[in-house]
Amino acid sequence: MVEGIDLQRSFVELFSGLGIDPEVARVMWMPLPMLAVVTIATVGALAATWLERKISAAAQQRIGPEYAGPFGLAIPAADVVKLLIKQTVVPANADPLLFVLGPVIVFISVFLSFLVIPFGENLVISNVATGIFLVIAISSIAPIGLLMSGYSSNNKYSLLGGLRAAAQSISYEIPLALAALAVAMMSNGLSTVEIVEQQAGWGILSWNVWRQPIGFIIFIIAALAECERIPFDLPEAEEELVAGYQTEYSGVNFMLFYGASYANLFLSALLVAILYLGGWELPFPIDKVAELLNIAETNPIWQLIAAFLGVTVILLKAFAFIFLAILLRWTVPRVRIDQLLDLGWKFLLPIGFANLLLTAALKLAFPGAFGG
Amino acid sequence: MKLAQGVEIVSLLVLTVMVVAAALGVVLSPSIVYAAFLLGLVFLGIAGMYLMLNADFVAAAQVLIYVGAVNVLILFAIMLVNRRKVYREVKLGAVRQLVAITVCVSLFALLLYTNLNTVWLLTPEVKALPSVIVALGQHFFNEYLLPFELASVLLLVALIGAIILARREFIPDRQVENLELVERPKELIGVGEE
């Protein structure tokens, strides 16, 4: 395996060259990836809100935001400012500590998962061996935050909404994990980087979506339900529960919920891209192109171009999923809570198991094509 | 590696304080909901401890199972069963507490004794493992295959048993519904009299 771009090493070398202790340079490097992750997640979520507005408007044959900035691009920033300067109201007799802590837990559990999302060969914060398992484990903390905020609001509807949201989140986690497990089985590892590398080689032909079509569909449905997107937006369905667990929230606390939900959508989109659509791999094998053009793989300029293309491609794939999610919002009616739980437990779960068995059988039968 | 050691010691201290304080909170907090939330914090702290012991898979499994499943289940149970009950004074309450204190202190003494009299360092050098997943899978499917399969069958049996127990048998009672409106006949208002 050829070492690609290693930003940390270059950074440390640069500062060591300036006469700074390498240890100190490493400490100086530490906050940068964290900042980068928070920035990427935030910008992705803000872009998702803007897209939501624009595509919704197009679906309803209106224009959508256009005055704030070109094409209304400044609207997400305006949203943030508006929510920041709003007053934070804590209801009377509510539990103030849990009330504030609930949205924070939801927010952190989403943003923490971005640690293992790779945007390129070396553009990942920590390439841990338990990558995709870690994402699933961390996202299972979110229901505690939902329950906490539902309970502490001192409101029957919020409590019920919190319980419903947690129930939905738990019941769709299992099909999601089963779908991810089938992919992990094929790529002989849980690391997100390994999963993408296993899909390299033949360009679009070697993406997991062709080998895991059932798992792909299960994952998309479960991811939509995890993000509480229409048609599974029951926790905050306007007509039924008056915005569920977030009824009493205002100002910054509401922004945490809102931001976490869009960051979660962005995260799910990135996961779909990594697990099934080949991550940062282009639709054509880029190594072969390099060979054809007679460029060495260690050429720095070529590596820069390849990394840039990779980041662009993974973002394109992710935003294609977000586009799909927004289109679904305007084309599919909402389900009821009993239909939602039926779908999760009686339909997706057995199919997920069947898919897992099928993958195992195919892996034993065709070890070449299914990662033996 | 001065930096790494410093980080290790600081995280160990933070995790220890977090786990002990949260565990004390679980026991001493008068509010049962607070106790349940603090239990989640204890589990998270334990997961952090596993991470420091180089057991990344166990740490993630701890978060997934204990924080994500067990603790949420406990919270559900607490929030759905909301019965306020006034506790009566227990006779011989002091004796009870004395017994509890004795048991706790002796248990602590036993643990302390074990801790101080065991040679913990099995190998003189500590190697950083790449990851435990491969080794774990090999053990599961070689020598521990039978216990593993037995445990999964047991869990399946428990799951199906729980579903059978939870499923309510609907006994249809054939009561003919009275569709008439229950309404008192109104007295007519006299019009045009006097």
XYZ file of C-alpha atoms in Angstrom:
566
model
C 0.000 0.000 0.000
C 1.424 3.324 -1.031
C 1.416 5.988 1.648
C -0.790 8.790 0.447
C -0.934 12.275 1.845
C -0.126 12.331 5.541
C -1.130 15.744 6.792
C -0.043 15.143 10.363
C 3.475 14.148 9.411
C 3.878 17.113 7.067
C 2.522 19.456 9.726
C 4.901 18.135 12.378
C 7.812 18.265 9.949
C 6.953 21.824 8.976
C 6.954 23.037 12.568
C 10.011 20.994 13.463
C 11.753 22.768 10.607
C 10.838 26.080 12.218
C 12.661 25.019 15.361
C 9.794 23.748 17.486
C 9.981 20.538 19.474
C 8.215 17.710 17.547
C 6.268 16.814 20.683
C 4.893 20.351 20.898
C 4.127 20.311 17.191
C 2.117 17.132 17.713
C 0.162 18.820 20.503
C -0.447 21.788 18.208
C -1.735 19.394 15.559
C -4.219 17.730 17.916
C -7.031 20.312 17.963
C -6.918 20.842 14.185
C -8.627 17.591 13.093
C -11.276 18.043 15.781
C -11.991 21.552 14.549
C -12.045 20.252 10.984
C -14.557 17.559 11.893
C -16.876 19.962 13.690
C -16.616 22.412 10.795
C -17.316 19.778 8.164
C -20.280 18.384 10.064
C -21.708 21.848 10.690
C -21.245 23.033 7.127
C -22.734 19.795 5.815
C -25.750 20.166 8.064
C -26.197 23.840 7.086
C -25.944 22.942 3.404
C -28.582 20.268 3.997
C -30.981 22.853 5.480
C -30.443 25.150 2.497
C -31.012 22.253 0.084
C -34.115 21.296 1.997
C -35.545 24.781 1.478
C -34.579 25.014 -2.173
C -35.752 21.552 -3.186
C -38.952 21.862 -1.191
C -39.621 25.124 -2.974
C -38.969 23.542 -6.348
C -41.287 20.660 -5.485
C -44.025 23.139 -4.632
C -43.291 25.369 -7.623
C -42.089 28.340 -5.644
C -38.660 29.929 -5.530
C -37.563 29.512 -1.949
C -35.005 31.714 -0.217
C -33.277 34.134 -2.573
C -32.768 37.482 -0.871
C -30.140 36.523 1.716
C -27.037 36.118 -0.377
C -26.893 34.692 -3.882
C -29.634 32.034 -4.231
C -30.340 32.536 -0.531
C -27.068 30.891 0.397
C -26.761 33.020 3.523
C -30.061 31.711 4.867
C -28.516 28.939 7.013
C -26.164 31.456 8.639
C -29.102 33.781 9.243
C -30.937 30.851 10.826
C -28.098 30.237 13.215
C -27.893 33.890 14.195
C -31.626 34.044 14.718
C -31.632 30.970 16.956
C -28.611 32.233 18.876
C -30.231 35.530 19.831
C -33.565 33.988 20.799
C -34.332 33.628 24.463
C -33.903 30.197 26.014
C -37.009 29.421 27.998
C -37.036 26.735 30.651
C -40.627 25.821 31.559
C -41.821 26.214 35.117
C -41.340 23.083 37.244
C -39.133 21.570 34.563
C -35.913 19.922 35.623
C -33.419 22.606 34.529
C -30.343 20.383 34.553
C -31.775 17.503 32.529
C -33.620 19.977 30.303
C -30.352 21.523 29.153
C -28.402 18.264 29.150
C -30.822 16.358 26.868
C -30.180 18.235 23.591
C -26.462 18.356 24.375
C -26.287 14.556 24.581
C -28.155 14.180 21.296
C -25.862 16.716 19.640
C -22.622 15.186 20.937
C -23.605 11.647 20.025
C -24.110 12.714 16.408
C -20.972 14.819 16.083
C -18.776 12.189 17.745
C -19.572 9.707 14.995
C -17.854 11.917 12.431
C -14.519 10.877 13.981
C -14.373 7.684 11.965
C -15.842 8.983 8.701
C -13.105 8.965 6.057
C -13.118 11.630 3.358
C -10.096 10.088 1.693
C -7.363 7.552 2.124
C -5.748 9.515 4.959
C -8.382 12.177 5.475
C -9.880 10.526 8.534
C -9.437 11.470 12.175
C -8.963 7.979 13.544
C -8.871 4.863 11.435
C -9.927 2.531 14.238
C -10.467 -1.138 13.562
C -13.991 -1.025 14.985
C -15.047 1.905 12.774
C -18.570 1.143 11.656
C -19.372 -0.647 14.929
C -18.267 2.458 16.790
C -20.659 4.632 14.760
C -23.555 2.322 15.586
C -22.558 2.171 19.255
C -22.247 5.941 19.595
C -25.525 6.594 17.823
C -27.238 4.344 20.365
C -26.561 6.974 23.047
C -28.953 9.434 21.381
C -32.171 7.800 22.735
C -30.994 8.635 26.272
C -30.879 12.298 25.324
C -34.334 12.053 23.770
C -35.761 10.394 26.872
C -34.038 12.962 29.062
C -35.457 15.935 27.212
C -38.894 14.345 26.982
C -38.943 13.610 30.702
C -37.550 16.906 31.932
C -39.936 19.110 29.935
C -42.681 18.625 32.522
C -45.202 17.989 29.773
C -47.194 14.837 29.026
C -46.870 15.215 25.282
C -43.144 15.719 25.467
C -42.761 12.620 27.624
C -44.831 10.558 25.184
C -42.946 12.082 22.276
C -39.627 11.253 23.881
C -40.684 7.659 24.481
C -41.900 7.349 20.899
C -38.725 8.845 19.492
C -36.566 6.523 21.572
C -38.662 3.489 20.610
C -38.374 4.376 16.923
C -34.656 4.988 17.172
C -34.062 1.653 18.909
C -36.218 -0.409 16.585
C -34.501 0.878 13.447
C -31.020 0.526 14.852
C -31.192 -3.263 14.558
C -31.939 -3.497 10.800
C -29.320 -0.784 10.266
C -26.730 -2.787 12.169
C -27.679 -5.987 10.327
C -27.250 -4.283 6.957
C -23.896 -2.871 8.033
C -22.908 -6.304 9.354
C -23.423 -7.894 5.941
C -21.097 -5.299 4.415
C -18.552 -5.851 7.176
C -18.693 -9.574 6.489
C -17.866 -9.021 2.842
C -14.970 -6.681 3.512
C -13.502 -8.787 6.343
C -13.306 -5.871 8.714
C -15.205 -3.120 10.465
C -12.870 -0.257 9.656
C -14.465 2.341 7.409
C -11.255 2.776 5.414
C -11.021 -0.980 4.827
C -14.620 -1.106 3.667
C -13.969 1.560 1.046
C -10.675 0.041 -0.065
C -12.370 -3.285 -0.589
C -14.693 -1.562 -3.079
C -11.825 -0.148 -5.123
C -10.411 -1.747 -8.197
C -13.122 -1.866 -10.815
C -14.643 1.554 -10.355
C -18.411 1.638 -10.253
C -18.617 -2.100 -10.917
C -17.035 -3.034 -7.612
C -19.265 -0.899 -5.401
C -21.168 -2.754 -2.736
C -24.538 -1.627 -4.042
C -24.425 -4.317 -6.757
C -23.498 -7.042 -4.318
C -25.785 -5.883 -1.514
C -28.931 -4.522 -3.151
C -31.204 -5.747 -0.343
C -28.888 -4.447 2.327
C -28.701 -1.116 0.498
C -32.466 -0.689 0.574
C -32.695 -1.787 4.220
C -29.943 0.628 5.147
C -31.564 3.545 3.349
C -34.943 2.949 5.007
C -33.406 2.456 8.442
C -31.186 5.504 8.035
C -34.190 7.659 7.099
C -36.020 6.392 10.170
C -32.994 7.024 12.381
C -32.836 10.617 11.148
C -36.562 11.027 11.808
C -37.126 12.102 8.230
C -40.465 11.911 6.487
C -42.047 9.353 6.062
C -40.773 8.409 9.526
C -40.877 11.810 11.234
C -43.333 10.709 13.904
C -41.453 12.156 16.884
C -42.012 15.623 15.507
C -45.095 15.162 13.367
C -46.885 18.485 13.577
C -50.410 17.140 13.568
C -49.995 14.429 16.156
C -47.730 15.270 19.033
C -46.945 18.963 18.657
C -43.284 18.406 17.807
C -42.801 15.587 20.257
C -39.930 15.784 22.685
C -38.849 19.225 21.468
C -42.111 21.009 22.224
C -40.763 23.092 25.078
C -37.412 23.907 23.565
C -36.466 27.292 22.223
C -33.410 29.243 21.228
C -30.073 27.503 21.455
C -31.465 24.257 22.837
C -33.779 23.947 19.870
C -30.882 24.736 17.590
C -28.971 21.811 19.078
C -31.828 19.446 18.221
C -32.269 20.945 14.787
C -28.566 20.938 14.008
C -28.170 17.401 15.336
C -30.999 16.144 13.159
C -29.458 17.617 9.982
C -25.958 16.536 10.987
C -27.399 13.068 11.499
C -28.843 13.189 7.990
C -25.442 14.197 6.635
C -23.798 11.410 8.654
C -26.231 8.816 7.338
C -25.635 10.054 3.808
C -21.884 9.691 4.277
C -22.389 6.214 5.706
C -24.492 5.207 2.695
C -21.720 6.517 0.446
C -19.028 4.657 2.378
C -20.811 1.352 2.845
C -22.488 0.981 -0.522
C -21.342 3.593 -3.021
C -17.596 3.189 -2.789
C -16.764 6.137 -0.527
C -14.167 8.387 -2.119
C -13.635 6.042 -5.087
C -14.457 7.518 -8.452
C -16.824 5.666 -10.822
C -13.751 4.709 -12.835
C -10.573 3.234 -11.347
C -8.295 6.207 -10.814
C -5.155 4.093 -10.407
C -5.577 2.759 -13.930
C -5.895 6.327 -15.210
C -2.636 7.194 -13.477
C -0.965 4.213 -15.099
C -2.373 5.190 -18.473
C -1.096 8.749 -18.173
C 2.239 7.443 -16.948
C 2.108 9.278 -13.625
C 3.758 7.773 -10.600
C 1.387 7.229 -7.693
C 3.782 8.998 -5.354
C 3.707 12.201 -7.395
C 2.581 14.876 -4.914
C 0.530 16.895 -7.390
C -1.253 13.785 -8.590
C -1.953 12.801 -4.986
C -3.365 16.237 -4.298
C -5.638 16.011 -7.347
C -6.722 12.488 -6.394
C -7.508 13.520 -2.809
C -9.470 16.545 -4.023
C -11.437 14.404 -6.472
C -12.084 11.874 -3.717
C -13.498 14.444 -1.304
C -15.661 15.922 -4.065
C -16.958 12.520 -5.060
C -17.854 11.393 -1.542
C -19.644 14.694 -0.930
C -21.515 14.305 -4.224
C -22.626 10.808 -3.241
C -23.686 11.979 0.196
C -25.668 14.900 -1.155
C -27.327 12.617 -3.699
C -28.727 10.682 -0.735
C -29.796 13.940 0.945
C -31.528 14.954 -2.294
C -33.346 11.617 -2.279
C -34.382 12.142 1.350
C -35.760 15.607 0.582
C -37.606 14.391 -2.503
C -39.154 11.598 -0.422
C -40.416 14.236 1.966
C -42.611 15.711 -0.740
C -43.715 12.491 -2.398
C -44.428 9.997 0.353
C -47.158 10.207 2.984
C -46.322 9.835 6.647
C -46.808 6.450 8.301
C -48.587 5.815 11.587
C -46.654 4.712 14.640
C -47.996 1.143 14.514
C -47.146 0.877 10.810
C -43.705 2.230 11.590
C -43.034 -0.374 14.268
C -44.555 -3.124 12.093
C -42.254 -2.193 9.234
C -39.228 -2.169 11.477
C -39.787 -5.353 13.429
C -41.833 -7.574 11.135
C -40.413 -6.626 7.736
C -36.949 -5.096 7.889
C -35.634 -7.313 10.678
C -36.405 -10.704 9.018
C -35.207 -9.420 5.674
C -32.039 -8.173 7.321
C -31.418 -11.632 8.787
C -32.151 -13.277 5.444
C -29.750 -10.892 3.742
C -27.070 -11.737 6.271
C -27.531 -15.483 5.686
C -27.545 -14.953 1.924
C -24.346 -12.932 2.119
C -22.675 -15.614 4.222
C -23.760 -18.310 1.765
C -22.562 -16.307 -1.239
C -19.304 -15.573 0.504
C -18.712 -19.286 1.006
C -19.844 -20.146 -2.520
C -18.066 -17.358 -4.466
C -15.177 -16.244 -2.313
C -13.711 -14.262 -5.182
C -16.656 -11.977 -5.814
C -17.852 -11.661 -2.226
C -14.606 -11.088 -0.391
C -13.594 -14.583 0.697
C 6.556 9.393 25.141
C 6.006 11.794 28.006
C 2.927 13.281 26.430
C 1.110 9.970 25.934
C 1.765 8.927 29.517
C 0.486 12.232 30.844
C -2.683 11.935 28.785
C -3.115 8.377 30.039
C -2.818 9.357 33.690
C -5.147 12.322 33.329
C -7.797 10.263 31.544
C -7.518 7.504 34.108
C -8.048 10.038 36.900
C -10.992 11.664 35.140
C -12.603 8.306 34.398
C -12.103 7.066 37.947
C -13.629 10.165 39.482
C -16.506 10.012 36.992
C -17.275 6.345 37.612
C -17.037 6.550 41.399
C -19.043 9.775 41.656
C -21.736 8.524 39.277
C -21.947 5.169 41.034
C -22.366 6.914 44.371
C -25.025 9.063 42.765
C -26.899 5.996 41.530
C -27.102 4.637 45.056
C -27.619 7.850 46.993
C -29.840 9.883 44.677
C -33.402 10.088 45.954
C -34.790 10.499 42.438
C -34.970 7.202 40.592
C -34.782 8.914 37.192
C -31.552 10.651 38.151
C -30.224 7.302 39.330
C -30.998 5.750 35.944
C -29.287 8.565 34.014
C -26.262 8.359 36.287
C -26.136 4.619 35.635
C -25.630 5.459 31.973
C -22.695 7.656 32.972
C -21.201 4.779 34.981
C -21.442 2.487 31.962
C -19.813 5.122 29.760
C -16.973 5.490 32.248
C -16.445 1.732 32.278
C -16.317 1.808 28.471
C -13.611 4.445 28.718
C -11.687 2.175 31.116
C -11.883 -0.669 28.597
C -10.577 1.690 25.937
C -7.600 2.509 28.127
C -6.930 -1.206 28.539
C -6.608 -1.502 24.746
C -9.901 -3.375 24.402
C -11.588 -1.257 21.755
C -14.151 -3.848 20.732
C -15.269 -4.477 24.298
C -15.558 -0.721 24.855
C -17.780 -0.262 21.801
C -19.839 -3.294 22.795
C -20.179 -1.864 26.292
C -21.547 1.394 24.896
C -23.878 -0.394 22.489
C -25.269 -2.940 24.936
C -25.161 -1.301 28.345
C -25.721 2.350 27.473
C -27.776 1.889 24.331
C -29.884 -1.095 25.322
C -29.887 -1.875 29.043
C -29.962 1.690 30.299
C -32.610 2.775 27.807
C -34.684 -0.234 28.824
C -34.384 0.754 32.484
C -35.401 4.319 31.616
C -38.405 3.042 29.676
C -39.452 0.903 32.617
C -39.116 3.821 35.022
C -40.983 6.255 32.809
C -43.826 3.900 31.958
C -44.399 2.670 35.507
C -45.040 5.876 37.333
C -46.519 4.882 40.630
C -46.063 7.175 43.546
C -45.950 5.187 46.726
C -45.342 6.510 50.182
C -42.863 4.292 51.920
C -43.685 3.309 55.465
C -41.173 3.266 58.246
C -39.525 -0.130 58.388
C -39.172 -1.808 61.744
C -35.590 -2.457 62.759
C -34.399 -0.168 59.962
C -31.178 0.566 61.804
C -30.296 -3.136 62.011
C -30.839 -3.436 58.277
C -28.520 -0.595 57.556
C -25.941 -2.061 59.906
C -26.076 -5.367 58.045
C -25.754 -3.570 54.724
C -22.757 -1.603 55.949
C -21.099 -4.775 57.260
C -21.606 -6.593 53.964
C -20.317 -3.663 51.918
C -17.260 -3.093 54.073
C -16.331 -6.762 54.139
C -16.744 -7.005 50.372
C -14.541 -3.967 49.956
C -11.961 -5.463 52.302
C -11.987 -8.691 50.320
C -11.463 -6.843 47.056
C -8.715 -4.763 48.569
C -7.002 -7.868 49.896
C -7.189 -9.542 46.485
C -5.933 -6.428 44.786
C -2.937 -6.052 47.045
C -1.960 -9.716 47.093
C -2.136 -10.507 43.386
C 0.720 -10.125 40.973
C -1.085 -8.292 38.191
C 1.771 -7.814 35.758
C 1.751 -11.060 33.832
C 4.158 -10.008 31.103
C 7.031 -7.663 31.789
C 6.401 -5.668 28.602
C 3.083 -4.343 27.390
C 2.504 -4.602 23.670
C -0.070 -2.501 21.876
C -2.319 -4.874 19.998
C -3.479 -3.857 16.519
C -7.058 -4.802 17.243
C -8.768 -7.567 19.107
C -11.503 -8.299 16.571
C -9.655 -10.971 14.591
C -8.479 -12.787 17.703
C -11.968 -12.550 19.159
C -13.559 -14.042 16.043
C -11.060 -16.870 15.908
C -11.710 -17.789 19.536
C -15.464 -17.586 19.054
C -15.433 -19.961 16.103
C -12.818 -22.407 17.342
C -12.732 -23.447 20.959
C -15.659 -21.386 22.236
C -18.067 -22.297 19.455
C -20.324 -24.468 21.618
C -20.795 -21.972 24.499
C -21.295 -19.200 21.950
C -24.011 -21.101 20.107
C -25.618 -22.229 23.370
C -25.739 -18.628 24.592
C -27.387 -17.478 21.377
C -29.971 -20.284 21.519
C -30.671 -19.391 25.149
C -31.165 -15.746 24.209
C -33.488 -16.741 21.375
C -35.539 -18.905 23.730
C -35.748 -16.038 26.216
C -36.813 -13.642 23.460
C -39.578 -15.898 22.179
C -40.689 -16.624 25.742
C -40.914 -12.911 26.471
C -42.987 -12.359 23.332
C -45.360 -15.209 24.305
C -45.704 -13.788 27.801
C -46.210 -10.247 26.607
C -48.767 -11.135 23.955
C -52.184 -10.585 25.348
C -54.793 -13.160 24.453
C -57.789 -11.195 23.338
C -60.978 -12.705 24.631
C -63.672 -11.084 22.568
C -66.604 -10.195 24.749
C -69.647 -10.102 22.619
C -71.432 -7.180 24.069
C -73.909 -5.589 21.788
C -73.090 -1.963 21.690
C -75.894 0.364 22.435
C -75.752 2.880 19.659
C -78.474 5.143 21.012
C -77.389 8.467 22.335
C -77.553 8.630 26.068
C -79.489 11.790 26.459
C -82.062 12.973 28.841
C -85.280 13.919 27.099
C -85.486 17.637 27.219
C -88.509 19.416 28.421
C -90.129 21.465 25.823
C -90.033 25.136 26.401
C -93.389 26.631 26.490
C -93.812 29.234 23.839
C -96.477 31.850 23.765
C -97.903 31.153 27.214
C -98.322 34.166 29.349
